[in-house]
Structures are given as structure tokens and as C-alpha cells.
GROMACS .gro file of C-alpha atoms in nm:
model
   84
    1MET     CA    1   3.078  -3.807   0.560
    2LEU     CA    2   2.891  -3.556   0.316
    3ASP     CA    3   3.111  -3.242   0.140
    4GLN     CA    4   2.866  -2.980   0.251
    5LYS     CA    5   3.043  -2.733   0.022
    6LEU     CA    6   2.964  -2.942  -0.271
    7GLY     CA    7   2.644  -3.060  -0.228
    8GLN     CA    8   2.273  -2.912  -0.101
    9LYS     CA    9   2.214  -2.612   0.088
   10GLU     CA   10   1.881  -2.723   0.247
   11ILE     CA   11   1.665  -3.029   0.276
   12ALA     CA   12   1.462  -3.069  -0.052
   13ILE     CA   13   1.239  -3.334  -0.191
   14GLY     CA   14   1.162  -3.450  -0.539
   15ILE     CA   15   0.804  -3.614  -0.655
   16ALA     CA   16   0.766  -3.780  -1.008
   17THR     CA   17   0.432  -3.939  -1.097
   18LEU     CA   18   0.489  -4.161  -1.403
   19ASP     CA   19   0.247  -4.158  -1.692
   20SER     CA   20   0.346  -4.522  -1.757
   21PRO     CA   21   0.417  -4.716  -1.441
   22ILE     CA   22   0.754  -4.915  -1.435
   23GLU     CA   23   0.759  -5.297  -1.351
   24PHE     CA   24   1.088  -5.377  -1.153
   25GLY     CA   25   0.986  -5.731  -1.084
   26ASN     CA   26   0.856  -5.692  -0.733
   27ASN     CA   27   0.517  -5.836  -0.690
   28GLU     CA   28   0.473  -5.653  -0.358
   29ASN     CA   29   0.544  -5.301  -0.515
   30ASP     CA   30   0.504  -5.348  -0.885
   31PRO     CA   31   0.381  -5.095  -1.069
   32VAL     CA   32   0.558  -4.846  -0.952
   33LYS     CA   33   0.390  -4.498  -1.013
   34TYR     CA   34   0.566  -4.274  -0.787
   35VAL     CA   35   0.917  -4.174  -0.703
   36PHE     CA   36   1.063  -3.954  -0.433
   37CYS     CA   37   1.403  -3.820  -0.415
   38LEU     CA   38   1.495  -3.695  -0.113
   39SER     CA   39   1.851  -3.443  -0.091
   40ALA     CA   40   2.007  -3.390   0.244
   41ILE     CA   41   2.253  -3.158   0.398
   42ASP     CA   42   2.378  -3.378   0.673
   43ASN     CA   43   2.380  -3.773   0.798
   44ASN     CA   44   2.083  -3.686   1.034
   45SER     CA   45   1.869  -3.360   0.961
   46HIS     CA   46   1.687  -3.518   0.675
   47LEU     CA   47   1.544  -3.804   0.871
   48ARG     CA   48   1.239  -3.603   1.009
   49ALA     CA   49   1.150  -3.527   0.646
   50MET     CA   50   1.164  -3.873   0.554
   51SER     CA   51   0.950  -3.989   0.851
   52GLU     CA   52   0.706  -3.744   0.776
   53LEU     CA   53   0.685  -3.864   0.409
   54VAL     CA   54   0.612  -4.195   0.514
   55GLU     CA   55   0.302  -4.038   0.750
   56LEU     CA   56   0.205  -3.902   0.384
   57LEU     CA   57   0.233  -4.234   0.206
   58GLU     CA   58  -0.013  -4.411   0.466
   59GLU     CA   59  -0.274  -4.118   0.330
   60ASP     CA   60  -0.509  -4.226   0.057
   61GLU     CA   61  -0.534  -3.847   0.015
   62PHE     CA   62  -0.206  -3.801  -0.100
   63PHE     CA   63  -0.235  -4.039  -0.387
   64LYS     CA   64  -0.521  -3.881  -0.508
   65VAL     CA   65  -0.379  -3.556  -0.488
   66LEU     CA   66  -0.025  -3.689  -0.675
   67ASP     CA   67  -0.280  -3.823  -0.922
   68SER     CA   68  -0.479  -3.557  -0.975
   69ALA     CA   69  -0.246  -3.235  -0.936
   70LYS     CA   70  -0.219  -2.982  -1.261
   71GLU     CA   71   0.059  -2.795  -1.097
   72ALA     CA   72   0.297  -2.886  -0.832
   73LYS     CA   73   0.154  -2.613  -0.599
   74GLU     CA   74  -0.131  -2.838  -0.516
   75ILE     CA   75   0.091  -3.116  -0.392
   76ILE     CA   76   0.313  -2.826  -0.223
   77ASP     CA   77  -0.009  -2.729  -0.039
   78PHE     CA   78  -0.145  -3.054   0.052
   79ILE     CA   79   0.220  -3.122   0.202
   80LYS     CA   80   0.196  -2.786   0.379
   81THR     CA   81  -0.142  -2.870   0.551
   82HIS     CA   82  -0.009  -3.206   0.683
   83GLU     CA   83   0.318  -3.081   0.823
   84LEU     CA   84   0.350  -3.233   1.175
   0.00000   0.00000   0.00000
């Protein structure tokens, strides 16, 4: 069980686009260029955020935005326009 007093106060996502993609030894997924971190406030509420992230990952346009964005706001704006 998560200790909510010590942890996150709201659901958050971190996104990193790596300048130099990393090989992990998985032929299907290498090289890894994008890293996503999700912080949860309890055992269930983050599941919707994960589901929405999966939907974004199915859109080629999302990766174009990740590659071309000069500021985080560009990615945030894209995500906001694609919220369910």
C-alpha cells in the first residue's frame, strides 16, 4: 500500500526525449528514444492516465510533436487537445 503522506499529491507524468537513443537488447523496442514516468496517488486513479497515454502512443502525430517541440508547453498543448 502506498503511503500517501509521503508521496505524490496528484497524478503526474514525466516525458523525456533522448538525444541519443539507448539500446536495451530488445529487437522489437530498440532503440529507446522516449521515456515516460507516471506518478500515482493511490493504487487505481492512475489507470486512466495510463490508458490515455497508450492512446497517445498510437498516434504518429504525438511522436512528431515529441521530436519537434522546443518547449514543454507544445507537448502539454498537444496532450490537452487529445484528452478523452
